[in-house]
Amino acid sequence: MIKAQMTSAPSFADRSRTVRDFARSELFDRTFREGMELVEETAAYLDGEGRRDSKMLSRAAALAYAAESMKLTTRLMQIASWLLVQRAVREDDMTPETACEPRYRLNERRIEAEPSHAELPIALIEYLVRSEKLFDRTLYLDRRMYADAQETAPENAVLSQMVLLEAAFRG
């Protein structure tokens, strides 16, 4: 019975291997590059053309621009932080077990999909859409790699201890 329960949930070793494999993959390289490029492009836009664009907006649209740009930068910083954690695993600066801690994981969020004002510059809207798509992909990767503890932990406390003991004696 213990074996059946254990095989249904990924072991810590399996999860660690999955995290390391991803961190060393071409998929990670592409995602990391795309994420960092989007951060740089967005920062350049918000500091340059975006700043000029926002000065030409009505007061209501300028407030909406400020709110949307804050959502955008927050989302991008979440993505960048997650990607940097994966790179730290790749470079052996962080263990996969540490990367699995909730503070390093992406949180699901519900941000309004529609921009809050019709006058917003199209460039800002494009950055919002790109960041949302990238966030969704990284969130998917996060959920696939770091099976949530609530989903993988045995529900029975005694069984949980037996699983730990078996792992200790195997290792």
Tab-separated table of C-alpha atoms in Angstrom:
chain	number	residue	atom	x	y	z
A	1	MET	CA	0.000	0.000	0.000
A	2	ILE	CA	2.823	2.403	0.765
A	3	LYS	CA	4.441	1.742	-2.610
A	4	ALA	CA	1.197	2.511	-4.450
A	5	GLN	CA	0.838	5.815	-2.615
A	6	MET	CA	4.470	6.741	-3.179
A	7	THR	CA	4.460	6.117	-6.918
A	8	SER	CA	1.487	8.403	-7.487
A	9	ALA	CA	3.389	11.439	-6.207
A	10	PRO	CA	6.755	12.557	-7.541
A	11	SER	CA	9.561	11.960	-5.074
A	12	PHE	CA	11.809	14.761	-3.941
A	13	ALA	CA	14.632	13.250	-6.030
A	14	ASP	CA	12.390	13.132	-9.113
A	15	ARG	CA	11.353	16.743	-8.600
A	16	SER	CA	14.993	17.820	-8.106
A	17	ARG	CA	16.009	16.054	-11.299
A	18	THR	CA	13.145	17.684	-13.198
A	19	VAL	CA	14.122	21.135	-11.940
A	20	ARG	CA	17.808	20.625	-12.806
A	21	ASP	CA	16.956	19.214	-16.237
A	22	PHE	CA	14.768	22.202	-17.024
A	23	ALA	CA	17.393	24.684	-15.818
A	24	ARG	CA	19.888	23.089	-18.226
A	25	SER	CA	17.504	22.864	-21.177
A	26	GLU	CA	17.187	24.785	-24.419
A	27	LEU	CA	13.623	25.654	-23.369
A	28	PHE	CA	15.003	27.433	-20.313
A	29	ASP	CA	17.613	29.248	-22.437
A	30	ARG	CA	14.932	30.524	-24.813
A	31	THR	CA	12.542	31.468	-22.010
A	32	PHE	CA	15.301	33.230	-20.062
A	33	ARG	CA	16.439	35.168	-23.132
A	34	GLU	CA	12.887	36.146	-24.030
A	35	GLY	CA	12.096	37.217	-20.477
A	36	MET	CA	15.197	39.348	-20.031
A	37	GLU	CA	14.787	40.923	-23.469
A	38	LEU	CA	11.190	41.815	-22.638
A	39	VAL	CA	12.293	43.387	-19.337
A	40	GLU	CA	14.908	45.493	-21.162
A	41	GLU	CA	12.556	46.496	-23.995
A	42	THR	CA	9.819	47.456	-21.567
A	43	ALA	CA	12.169	49.497	-19.384
A	44	ALA	CA	13.466	51.344	-22.449
A	45	TYR	CA	9.911	52.029	-23.610
A	46	LEU	CA	8.687	53.243	-20.217
A	47	ASP	CA	11.732	55.510	-19.781
A	48	GLY	CA	11.626	56.897	-23.317
A	49	GLU	CA	8.761	56.770	-25.766
A	50	GLY	CA	6.281	55.697	-23.095
A	51	ARG	CA	7.081	58.698	-20.951
A	52	ARG	CA	6.477	61.000	-23.943
A	53	ASP	CA	3.273	59.132	-24.791
A	54	SER	CA	1.933	59.428	-21.252
A	55	LYS	CA	2.405	63.222	-21.221
A	56	MET	CA	0.015	63.570	-24.157
A	57	LEU	CA	-2.805	61.662	-22.438
A	58	SER	CA	-5.832	63.105	-20.675
A	59	ARG	CA	-5.705	63.066	-16.876
A	60	ALA	CA	-7.875	59.933	-16.647
A	61	ALA	CA	-5.845	58.141	-19.305
A	62	ALA	CA	-2.580	59.183	-17.628
A	63	LEU	CA	-3.781	57.645	-14.357
A	64	ALA	CA	-4.731	54.464	-16.214
A	65	TYR	CA	-1.309	54.489	-17.896
A	66	ALA	CA	0.395	54.704	-14.503
A	67	ALA	CA	-1.679	51.832	-13.126
A	68	GLU	CA	-1.090	49.641	-16.177
A	69	SER	CA	2.642	50.345	-16.240
A	70	MET	CA	2.844	49.339	-12.554
A	71	LYS	CA	1.034	46.073	-13.315
A	72	LEU	CA	3.395	45.519	-16.227
A	73	THR	CA	6.579	46.114	-14.261
A	74	THR	CA	5.333	43.998	-11.339
A	75	ARG	CA	4.524	41.103	-13.655
A	76	LEU	CA	7.893	41.384	-15.402
A	77	MET	CA	9.784	41.466	-12.110
A	78	GLN	CA	7.967	38.304	-11.009
A	79	ILE	CA	8.968	36.590	-14.244
A	80	ALA	CA	12.570	37.823	-14.024
A	81	SER	CA	12.880	36.704	-10.399
A	82	TRP	CA	11.582	33.233	-11.239
A	83	LEU	CA	13.949	32.945	-14.197
A	84	LEU	CA	16.903	34.060	-12.076
A	85	VAL	CA	16.079	31.371	-9.508
A	86	GLN	CA	16.126	28.761	-12.279
A	87	ARG	CA	19.480	30.117	-13.478
A	88	ALA	CA	20.810	29.886	-9.913
A	89	VAL	CA	19.806	26.198	-9.904
A	90	ARG	CA	21.538	25.735	-13.251
A	91	GLU	CA	24.750	27.274	-11.924
A	92	ASP	CA	24.553	25.294	-8.648
A	93	ASP	CA	24.155	28.511	-6.643
A	94	MET	CA	20.832	27.185	-5.337
A	95	THR	CA	19.522	23.689	-4.785
A	96	PRO	CA	16.324	22.543	-6.477
A	97	GLU	CA	14.899	21.935	-3.005
A	98	THR	CA	15.429	25.603	-2.100
A	99	ALA	CA	13.974	26.734	-5.432
A	100	CYS	CA	10.848	24.764	-4.528
A	101	GLU	CA	10.149	26.960	-1.491
A	102	PRO	CA	6.974	29.045	-1.807
A	103	ARG	CA	8.869	32.349	-1.704
A	104	TYR	CA	10.591	31.460	-5.004
A	105	ARG	CA	7.480	30.249	-6.784
A	106	LEU	CA	5.163	32.211	-9.026
A	107	ASN	CA	1.826	33.085	-7.517
A	108	GLU	CA	-1.296	32.854	-9.568
A	109	ARG	CA	-2.878	36.221	-9.948
A	110	ARG	CA	-5.932	37.687	-11.463
A	111	ILE	CA	-5.061	40.912	-13.204
A	112	GLU	CA	-7.676	42.496	-15.399
A	113	ALA	CA	-7.049	41.355	-18.930
A	114	GLU	CA	-8.550	44.429	-20.524
A	115	PRO	CA	-6.617	47.704	-20.321
A	116	SER	CA	-8.313	50.164	-18.017
A	117	HIS	CA	-8.649	53.012	-20.524
A	118	ALA	CA	-9.337	53.232	-24.258
A	119	GLU	CA	-6.708	55.979	-24.837
A	120	LEU	CA	-3.722	53.924	-23.706
A	121	PRO	CA	-0.839	53.834	-26.214
A	122	ILE	CA	-0.813	50.731	-28.386
A	123	ALA	CA	2.839	50.080	-27.488
A	124	LEU	CA	1.933	49.790	-23.793
A	125	ILE	CA	-0.916	47.428	-24.623
A	126	GLU	CA	1.446	45.282	-26.703
A	127	TYR	CA	3.894	45.037	-23.784
A	128	LEU	CA	1.016	44.130	-21.471
A	129	VAL	CA	-0.095	41.336	-23.792
A	130	ARG	CA	3.444	39.995	-24.278
A	131	SER	CA	4.127	40.012	-20.545
A	132	GLU	CA	0.826	38.265	-19.821
A	133	LYS	CA	1.627	35.500	-22.319
A	134	LEU	CA	5.122	35.050	-20.919
A	135	PHE	CA	3.771	35.000	-17.359
A	136	ASP	CA	1.231	32.333	-18.304
A	137	ARG	CA	3.991	30.180	-19.828
A	138	THR	CA	6.297	30.543	-16.838
A	139	LEU	CA	3.413	29.846	-14.461
A	140	TYR	CA	2.668	26.673	-16.423
A	141	LEU	CA	6.340	25.623	-16.197
A	142	ASP	CA	6.381	26.414	-12.480
A	143	ARG	CA	3.326	24.255	-11.839
A	144	ARG	CA	4.684	21.393	-13.954
A	145	MET	CA	8.099	21.395	-12.302
A	146	TYR	CA	7.181	22.134	-8.726
A	147	ALA	CA	4.204	19.927	-8.030
A	148	ASP	CA	2.506	21.694	-5.150
A	149	ALA	CA	3.166	20.165	-1.748
A	150	GLN	CA	-0.572	19.913	-1.043
A	151	GLU	CA	-1.005	17.762	-4.136
A	152	THR	CA	2.001	15.516	-3.563
A	153	ALA	CA	2.099	15.020	0.201
A	154	PRO	CA	0.506	11.876	1.621
A	155	GLU	CA	-2.619	12.768	3.577
A	156	ASN	CA	-2.026	10.279	6.386
A	157	ALA	CA	0.546	11.502	8.985
A	158	VAL	CA	1.690	7.953	9.795
A	159	LEU	CA	2.079	7.151	6.109
A	160	SER	CA	4.029	10.362	5.676
A	161	GLN	CA	6.506	9.306	8.362
A	162	MET	CA	6.835	5.847	6.825
A	163	VAL	CA	7.627	7.397	3.447
A	164	LEU	CA	10.323	9.542	5.085
A	165	LEU	CA	11.799	6.521	6.867
A	166	GLU	CA	11.878	4.490	3.658
A	167	ALA	CA	13.614	7.344	1.872
A	168	ALA	CA	16.171	7.687	4.676
A	169	PHE	CA	17.042	3.996	4.596
A	170	ARG	CA	17.252	3.922	0.807
A	171	GLY	CA	19.531	6.976	0.667
